[in-house]
Tab-separated table of C-alpha atoms and ligand atoms in Angstrom:
chain	number	residue	atom	x	y	z
N	1	MET	CA	-27.382	-72.075	96.041
N	2	TYR	CA	-28.168	-70.719	92.596
N	3	THR	CA	-30.693	-71.746	89.941
N	4	LEU	CA	-31.530	-70.651	86.417
N	5	SER	CA	-34.607	-68.518	85.897
N	6	LYS	CA	-38.002	-70.268	86.131
N	7	PRO	CA	-36.868	-73.392	88.037
N	8	THR	CA	-38.450	-76.710	87.066
N	9	PRO	CA	-40.347	-78.587	89.840
N	10	CYS	CA	-37.296	-80.754	90.502
N	11	GLU	CA	-34.971	-77.722	90.688
N	12	GLN	CA	-37.432	-75.884	92.925
N	13	TYR	CA	-37.610	-78.848	95.297
N	14	VAL	CA	-33.825	-78.929	95.631
N	15	ALA	CA	-33.653	-75.142	96.100
N	16	ASP	CA	-36.364	-75.225	98.773
N	17	HIS	CA	-34.628	-77.992	100.692
N	18	ILE	CA	-31.050	-76.767	100.412
N	19	LEU	CA	-31.486	-73.009	100.778
N	20	LEU	CA	-31.372	-72.010	104.406
N	21	SER	CA	-33.336	-68.846	103.735
N	22	LYS	CA	-35.867	-67.978	101.052
N	23	LYS	CA	-33.599	-65.141	99.939
N	24	GLN	CA	-33.433	-64.772	96.169
N	25	THR	CA	-29.826	-65.351	95.100
N	26	THR	CA	-29.930	-64.335	91.441
N	27	PHE	CA	-31.653	-61.797	89.237
N	28	TRP	CA	-32.252	-62.979	85.690
N	29	LYS	CA	-33.527	-61.070	82.691
N	30	GLN	CA	-33.666	-61.629	78.983
N	31	PHE	CA	-32.827	-58.933	76.448
N	32	PRO	CA	-35.181	-58.494	73.474
N	33	SER	CA	-32.603	-60.322	71.343
N	34	GLY	CA	-32.995	-63.405	73.573
N	35	GLU	CA	-29.584	-62.956	75.220
N	36	GLN	CA	-29.582	-63.603	78.965
N	37	TYR	CA	-28.351	-61.496	81.864
N	38	VAL	CA	-27.698	-62.631	85.409
N	39	ARG	CA	-26.611	-60.753	88.535
N	40	LEU	CA	-25.800	-62.349	91.870
N	41	LEU	CA	-27.818	-60.858	94.706
N	42	HIS	CA	-26.009	-62.816	97.342
N	43	ILE	CA	-22.416	-64.018	97.211
N	44	GLU	CA	-21.442	-67.115	99.146
N	45	LYS	CA	-18.028	-68.677	99.780
N	46	ARG	CA	-18.992	-71.959	98.142
N	47	ALA	CA	-21.745	-72.371	95.611
N	48	LEU	CA	-24.200	-75.014	94.603
N	49	VAL	CA	-25.711	-74.512	91.154
N	50	ILE	CA	-28.544	-76.440	89.582
N	51	GLY	CA	-27.916	-76.243	85.878
N	52	ARG	CA	-29.367	-77.581	82.663
N	53	THR	CA	-27.789	-79.029	79.569
N	54	TRP	CA	-31.008	-80.336	78.009
N	55	GLY	CA	-33.582	-78.597	75.810
N	56	LYS	CA	-33.047	-75.241	74.154
N	57	PRO	CA	-29.443	-73.978	73.868
N	58	GLY	CA	-30.373	-71.130	76.256
N	59	ASN	CA	-30.416	-73.687	79.084
N	60	LEU	CA	-26.775	-74.628	78.621
N	61	TRP	CA	-25.823	-71.039	77.952
N	62	GLY	CA	-27.580	-69.826	81.128
N	63	THR	CA	-25.709	-72.475	83.110
N	64	LEU	CA	-22.350	-71.407	81.652
N	65	LEU	CA	-23.132	-67.748	82.281
N	66	LEU	CA	-24.064	-68.414	85.905
N	67	LEU	CA	-20.929	-70.496	86.529
N	68	ASP	CA	-18.730	-67.823	84.986
N	69	THR	CA	-20.435	-65.095	87.036
N	70	LEU	CA	-19.781	-67.030	90.253
N	71	LYS	CA	-16.114	-67.480	89.333
N	72	ARG	CA	-15.693	-63.802	88.480
N	73	ASN	CA	-17.198	-62.832	91.801
N	74	GLY	CA	-14.634	-64.772	93.781
N	75	ILE	CA	-16.443	-68.046	94.371
N	76	GLY	CA	-13.782	-70.680	93.901
N	77	ASP	CA	-15.706	-73.775	94.903
N	78	THR	CA	-18.766	-74.607	92.844
N	79	THR	CA	-20.678	-77.864	92.730
N	80	LEU	CA	-22.897	-78.150	89.699
N	81	VAL	CA	-25.983	-80.343	89.985
N	82	LEU	CA	-27.307	-81.569	86.651
N	83	PRO	CA	-30.440	-83.695	87.198
N	84	TYR	CA	-29.974	-84.838	83.573
N	85	PHE	CA	-26.585	-84.671	81.851
N	86	ALA	CA	-27.455	-84.280	78.168
N	87	TYR	CA	-25.173	-85.122	75.242
N	88	ALA	CA	-23.624	-88.060	77.164
N	89	ARG	CA	-24.813	-90.555	74.534
N	90	GLN	CA	-22.224	-89.305	72.047
N	91	ASP	CA	-19.400	-90.711	74.148
N	92	ARG	CA	-17.237	-92.308	71.479
N	93	GLN	CA	-16.167	-91.626	67.930
N	94	ARG	CA	-17.600	-94.559	66.018
N	95	LEU	CA	-17.190	-92.797	62.670
N	96	SER	CA	-14.322	-90.515	61.744
N	97	GLY	CA	-15.257	-86.869	61.961
N	98	GLU	CA	-17.584	-87.339	64.947
N	99	PRO	CA	-17.428	-85.294	68.185
N	100	LEU	CA	-17.223	-86.416	71.814
N	101	SER	CA	-20.209	-84.316	72.814
N	102	GLY	CA	-20.504	-85.408	76.459
N	103	VAL	CA	-16.833	-84.660	77.089
N	104	CYS	CA	-17.153	-81.331	75.270
N	105	ILE	CA	-20.032	-80.351	77.601
N	106	ALA	CA	-18.026	-81.363	80.699
N	107	GLN	CA	-15.068	-79.297	79.464
N	108	LEU	CA	-17.256	-76.243	78.842
N	109	LEU	CA	-18.806	-76.497	82.303
N	110	ALA	CA	-15.391	-76.906	83.940
N	111	CYS	CA	-13.967	-74.010	81.979
N	112	ALA	CA	-16.899	-71.775	82.997
N	113	GLY	CA	-16.273	-72.506	86.683
N	114	ALA	CA	-17.748	-75.831	87.828
N	115	ASN	CA	-15.386	-77.697	90.177
N	116	ARG	CA	-17.416	-80.893	90.227
N	117	ILE	CA	-20.659	-82.236	88.799
N	118	LEU	CA	-23.338	-84.291	90.475
N	119	THR	CA	-25.912	-85.974	88.246
N	120	LEU	CA	-28.441	-88.807	88.127
N	121	ASP	CA	-27.997	-91.941	86.007
N	122	LEU	CA	-25.337	-90.594	83.677
N	123	HIS	CA	-25.493	-92.446	80.375
N	124	SER	CA	-21.808	-93.120	80.039
N	125	GLU	CA	-18.823	-93.825	82.280
N	126	ARG	CA	-16.631	-92.742	79.361
N	127	VAL	CA	-17.787	-89.156	79.892
N	128	GLN	CA	-16.907	-89.426	83.589
N	129	LYS	CA	-13.440	-90.759	82.798
N	130	ALA	CA	-12.629	-88.090	80.210
N	131	SER	CA	-14.097	-85.156	82.133
N	132	PRO	CA	-11.549	-82.632	83.468
N	133	ILE	CA	-13.559	-82.349	86.724
N	134	PRO	CA	-15.073	-85.133	88.870
N	135	VAL	CA	-18.522	-86.247	87.762
N	136	LYS	CA	-20.497	-88.240	90.307
N	137	SER	CA	-23.518	-90.144	89.027
N	138	ILE	CA	-26.178	-91.157	91.535
N	139	SER	CA	-28.433	-94.095	90.738
N	140	PHE	CA	-32.155	-93.382	90.542
N	141	LEU	CA	-33.050	-97.064	90.338
N	142	GLU	CA	-34.088	-97.450	93.986
N	143	PRO	CA	-36.854	-94.786	93.870
N	144	LEU	CA	-38.135	-96.204	90.559
N	145	ALA	CA	-38.074	-99.740	91.965
N	146	ARG	CA	-39.966	-98.619	95.099
N	147	ALA	CA	-42.665	-96.953	92.978
N	148	LEU	CA	-42.984	-100.038	90.791
N	149	GLN	CA	-43.081	-102.403	93.779
N	150	GLU	CA	-46.098	-100.580	95.200
N	151	HIS	CA	-47.823	-101.177	91.911
N	152	LEU	CA	-46.774	-104.821	91.414
N	153	LYS	CA	-48.406	-105.763	94.715
N	154	GLY	CA	-46.964	-109.239	95.059
N	155	ILE	CA	-46.541	-110.123	91.359
N	156	SER	CA	-43.224	-111.964	91.265
N	157	ASP	CA	-43.135	-113.842	87.963
N	158	PHE	CA	-41.465	-110.972	86.115
N	159	THR	CA	-38.195	-110.490	84.295
N	160	VAL	CA	-36.291	-107.208	84.413
N	161	ILE	CA	-35.030	-106.556	80.902
N	162	ALA	CA	-32.373	-104.215	79.568
N	163	PRO	CA	-33.253	-103.097	76.033
N	164	ASP	CA	-29.572	-103.179	75.079
N	165	LYS	CA	-26.151	-104.177	76.366
N	166	GLY	CA	-25.490	-100.646	77.658
N	167	ALA	CA	-28.439	-100.869	80.062
N	168	ARG	CA	-27.450	-104.338	81.309
N	169	LYS	CA	-25.775	-103.175	84.550
N	170	LYS	CA	-28.738	-100.943	85.356
N	171	ALA	CA	-31.215	-103.764	84.783
N	172	TYR	CA	-29.284	-106.113	87.075
N	173	ALA	CA	-29.113	-103.419	89.760
N	174	PHE	CA	-32.849	-102.850	89.323
N	175	ALA	CA	-33.594	-106.569	89.681
N	176	ARG	CA	-31.482	-106.554	92.864
N	177	ALA	CA	-33.464	-103.579	94.173
N	178	LEU	CA	-36.634	-105.618	93.549
N	179	LYS	CA	-34.986	-108.537	95.404
N	180	HIS	CA	-35.240	-110.782	92.340
N	181	GLU	CA	-31.715	-110.494	90.997
N	182	LYS	CA	-31.920	-113.828	89.195
N	183	GLN	CA	-34.841	-112.644	87.037
N	184	CYS	CA	-32.937	-110.432	84.658
N	185	ALA	CA	-32.168	-110.489	80.930
N	186	TRP	CA	-30.877	-108.199	78.195
N	187	ILE	CA	-31.532	-107.788	74.512
N	188	GLU	CA	-28.558	-108.009	72.229
N	189	LYS	CA	-28.903	-105.649	69.321
N	190	GLU	CA	-26.948	-103.757	66.746
N	191	ARG	CA	-27.461	-100.158	65.693
N	192	ASP	CA	-26.450	-99.137	62.192
N	193	PRO	CA	-24.064	-96.200	62.768
N	194	TYR	CA	-25.285	-94.461	59.592
N	195	THR	CA	-29.060	-94.914	59.736
N	196	GLY	CA	-29.490	-95.483	63.492
N	197	MET	CA	-31.707	-98.512	62.663
N	198	LEU	CA	-31.772	-101.231	65.321
N	199	LYS	CA	-31.617	-104.961	64.742
N	200	GLU	CA	-32.205	-107.424	67.590
N	201	ARG	CA	-29.876	-110.394	67.788
N	202	GLY	CA	-30.951	-112.304	70.890
N	203	LEU	CA	-32.234	-112.362	74.452
N	204	HIS	CA	-29.726	-113.332	77.139
N	205	GLY	CA	-30.179	-114.123	80.808
N	206	SER	CA	-32.572	-116.025	83.008
N	207	ARG	CA	-36.195	-115.233	82.515
N	208	LYS	CA	-39.823	-116.034	83.004
N	209	ASN	CA	-41.719	-115.231	79.838
N	210	THR	CA	-44.748	-113.538	81.289
N	211	THR	CA	-44.229	-110.033	82.594
N	212	ALA	CA	-41.379	-107.854	81.326
N	213	ILE	CA	-40.089	-104.844	83.241
N	214	LEU	CA	-38.051	-102.775	80.813
N	215	VAL	CA	-35.425	-100.526	82.409
N	216	ASP	CA	-33.389	-97.836	80.672
N	217	ASP	CA	-31.704	-94.554	81.520
N	218	MET	CA	-33.723	-92.516	79.030
N	219	LEU	CA	-36.548	-92.549	76.557
N	220	ASP	CA	-36.015	-90.222	73.619
N	221	THR	CA	-37.961	-91.028	70.437
N	222	GLY	CA	-39.228	-94.278	71.939
N	223	GLY	CA	-37.605	-96.328	69.143
N	224	THR	CA	-35.533	-98.530	71.457
N	225	ILE	CA	-38.495	-99.385	73.660
N	226	CYS	CA	-40.866	-100.006	70.719
N	227	GLU	CA	-38.428	-102.405	69.067
N	228	SER	CA	-37.825	-104.137	72.400
N	229	VAL	CA	-41.522	-104.675	73.132
N	230	HIS	CA	-42.184	-106.073	69.641
N	231	PHE	CA	-39.198	-108.380	70.064
N	232	LEU	CA	-40.274	-109.532	73.544
N	233	LYS	CA	-43.810	-110.209	72.352
N	234	LYS	CA	-42.327	-112.622	69.824
N	235	HIS	CA	-40.570	-114.309	72.772
N	236	GLY	CA	-43.872	-114.837	74.576
N	237	PHE	CA	-43.997	-111.885	76.977
N	238	LYS	CA	-47.525	-110.650	77.576
N	239	LYS	CA	-47.424	-107.836	80.146
N	240	PHE	CA	-45.083	-104.864	80.145
N	241	TYR	CA	-43.898	-102.245	82.620
N	242	LEU	CA	-41.424	-99.498	81.839
N	243	CYS	CA	-39.014	-97.693	84.200
N	244	ILE	CA	-37.044	-94.780	82.793
N	245	THR	CA	-34.943	-92.157	84.567
N	246	HIS	CA	-34.835	-89.353	82.000
N	247	PRO	CA	-38.081	-88.826	80.028
N	248	LEU	CA	-37.089	-86.868	76.936
N	249	PHE	CA	-40.176	-87.932	74.940
N	250	SER	CA	-39.085	-86.302	71.681
N	251	ASN	CA	-41.194	-86.145	68.514
N	252	ASN	CA	-44.126	-88.570	68.628
N	253	ALA	CA	-42.628	-90.780	71.356
N	254	LEU	CA	-45.848	-90.697	73.380
N	255	THR	CA	-47.961	-91.946	70.444
N	256	ARG	CA	-45.465	-94.731	69.773
N	257	ILE	CA	-45.296	-95.801	73.394
N	258	SER	CA	-49.033	-95.579	74.013
N	259	SER	CA	-49.764	-98.229	71.402
N	260	LEU	CA	-47.573	-100.850	73.092
N	261	GLY	CA	-49.955	-101.835	75.886
N	262	PHE	CA	-47.805	-100.971	78.919
N	263	LYS	CA	-49.513	-101.615	82.257
N	264	ARG	CA	-47.638	-98.676	83.788
N	265	ILE	CA	-44.723	-96.376	82.971
N	266	PHE	CA	-42.501	-94.862	85.675
N	267	VAL	CA	-40.306	-91.842	84.921
N	268	SER	CA	-38.488	-89.219	86.957
N	269	ASP	CA	-38.942	-85.460	86.664
N	270	THR	CA	-35.338	-84.610	85.771
N	271	ILE	CA	-36.733	-83.171	82.541
N	272	PRO	CA	-40.108	-81.416	82.824
N	273	LEU	CA	-42.760	-83.182	80.781
N	274	ARG	CA	-45.113	-81.458	78.359
N	275	LYS	CA	-48.654	-81.338	79.806
N	276	LYS	CA	-50.014	-83.871	77.331
N	277	ILE	CA	-47.361	-86.400	78.348
N	278	ALA	CA	-47.636	-85.714	82.082
N	279	ARG	CA	-51.394	-86.368	81.847
N	280	PHE	CA	-50.956	-89.737	80.138
N	281	PRO	CA	-53.030	-91.991	82.450
N	282	ILE	CA	-50.560	-94.842	82.914
N	283	LEU	CA	-47.550	-92.558	83.427
N	284	GLN	CA	-46.314	-92.112	87.003
N	285	ILE	CA	-43.795	-89.390	87.778
N	286	VAL	CA	-41.359	-90.272	90.547
N	287	PRO	CA	-39.849	-87.033	91.927
N	288	SER	CA	-36.061	-86.879	91.702
N	289	GLY	CA	-35.648	-83.942	94.114
N	290	PRO	CA	-35.377	-86.071	97.299
N	291	ALA	CA	-32.619	-88.262	95.782
N	292	LEU	CA	-30.713	-85.160	94.677
N	293	VAL	CA	-31.044	-83.462	98.064
N	294	LYS	CA	-29.847	-86.627	99.806
N	295	ALA	CA	-26.880	-86.900	97.438
N	296	ILE	CA	-25.970	-83.236	97.854
N	297	SER	CA	-25.943	-83.507	101.619
N	298	THR	CA	-24.087	-86.805	101.905
N	299	VAL	CA	-21.710	-87.013	98.971
N	300	GLN	CA	-18.305	-85.440	99.388
N	301	LEU	CA	-16.953	-85.028	95.905
N	302	PRO	CA	-13.187	-85.091	95.516
N	303	ARG	CA	-11.339	-82.469	93.505
N	304	LYS	CA	-9.659	-83.789	90.349
F	401	R5P	C1	-29.156	-95.755	74.383
F	401	R5P	O1	-28.068	-96.257	74.556
F	401	R5P	C2	-29.981	-95.183	75.494
F	401	R5P	O2	-29.750	-95.826	76.713
F	401	R5P	C3	-31.455	-95.238	75.156
F	401	R5P	O3	-31.833	-96.598	75.017
F	401	R5P	C4	-31.763	-94.528	73.861
F	401	R5P	O4	-31.019	-93.375	73.735
F	401	R5P	C5	-33.230	-94.180	73.799
F	401	R5P	O5	-33.471	-93.455	72.633
F	401	R5P	P1	-34.786	-93.710	71.767
F	401	R5P	O6	-35.930	-93.601	72.706
F	401	R5P	O7	-34.752	-92.599	70.742
F	401	R5P	O8	-34.644	-95.049	71.149
């Protein structure tokens, strides 16, 4: 089991629960230029790597370097665990001249030495289909739903709402996990491919217009959620909860979100939060480590 240097809390949890001994398996250092160096201190027959594709480019580069090092040292079977698979949103070429970033990342990881990837709530099935190696995405909806349920304490007049068509399946699965599968709706909207501006077109599904539980795979700038809340307020919703797997919280997302009047926000720790965000009083972090450990120990991933 191998990690990058300075593991995040989620990575550390997985390492602590998967590693049979506390033996350090890698030695990392950074040259003054910022370039990274890794040496394996322990060579296993099969490897489990927890990598990163989010944040600074050094994260992806460290992951590639580690995978390549394992391959060059004779390890021919490597499972890569990516708590958050970044770049998966760019999964189709809507305009000519655009990349397929998620597929590009999967190809790089495969080329460096990953034989399969395990991740949580991958944004797009298209990336899975086009990846040269198997990519298994585990749902994090159950742990989020459990955390929310403890907070709802019997409130049942809610509607689970997907902020866009892409999140529809997730919202229905979430409503099922809350045992209220009939109370689910989704917002139809259009995004201008040039400006990224969103325009709502309608609200579909069965609903009770009181409490809205918004569910999405990620929160980046907060734009999608802001627009959705404003739209739902116009439709008569009064109370709001938010459940998000990957909390990117870029730019001033926290400021935008904090003005919306959420009762509570649930996020995982797949991406470590800046202190200011983690301390936000209504934010509850649901650890993703246990779900990853369970998936690692039970999921047999096929070779492609
Ligand atoms: C879009 O398809 C995703 O599921 C998220 O809704 C979106 O990427 C969130 O980004 P932002 O917070 O910047 O609107």
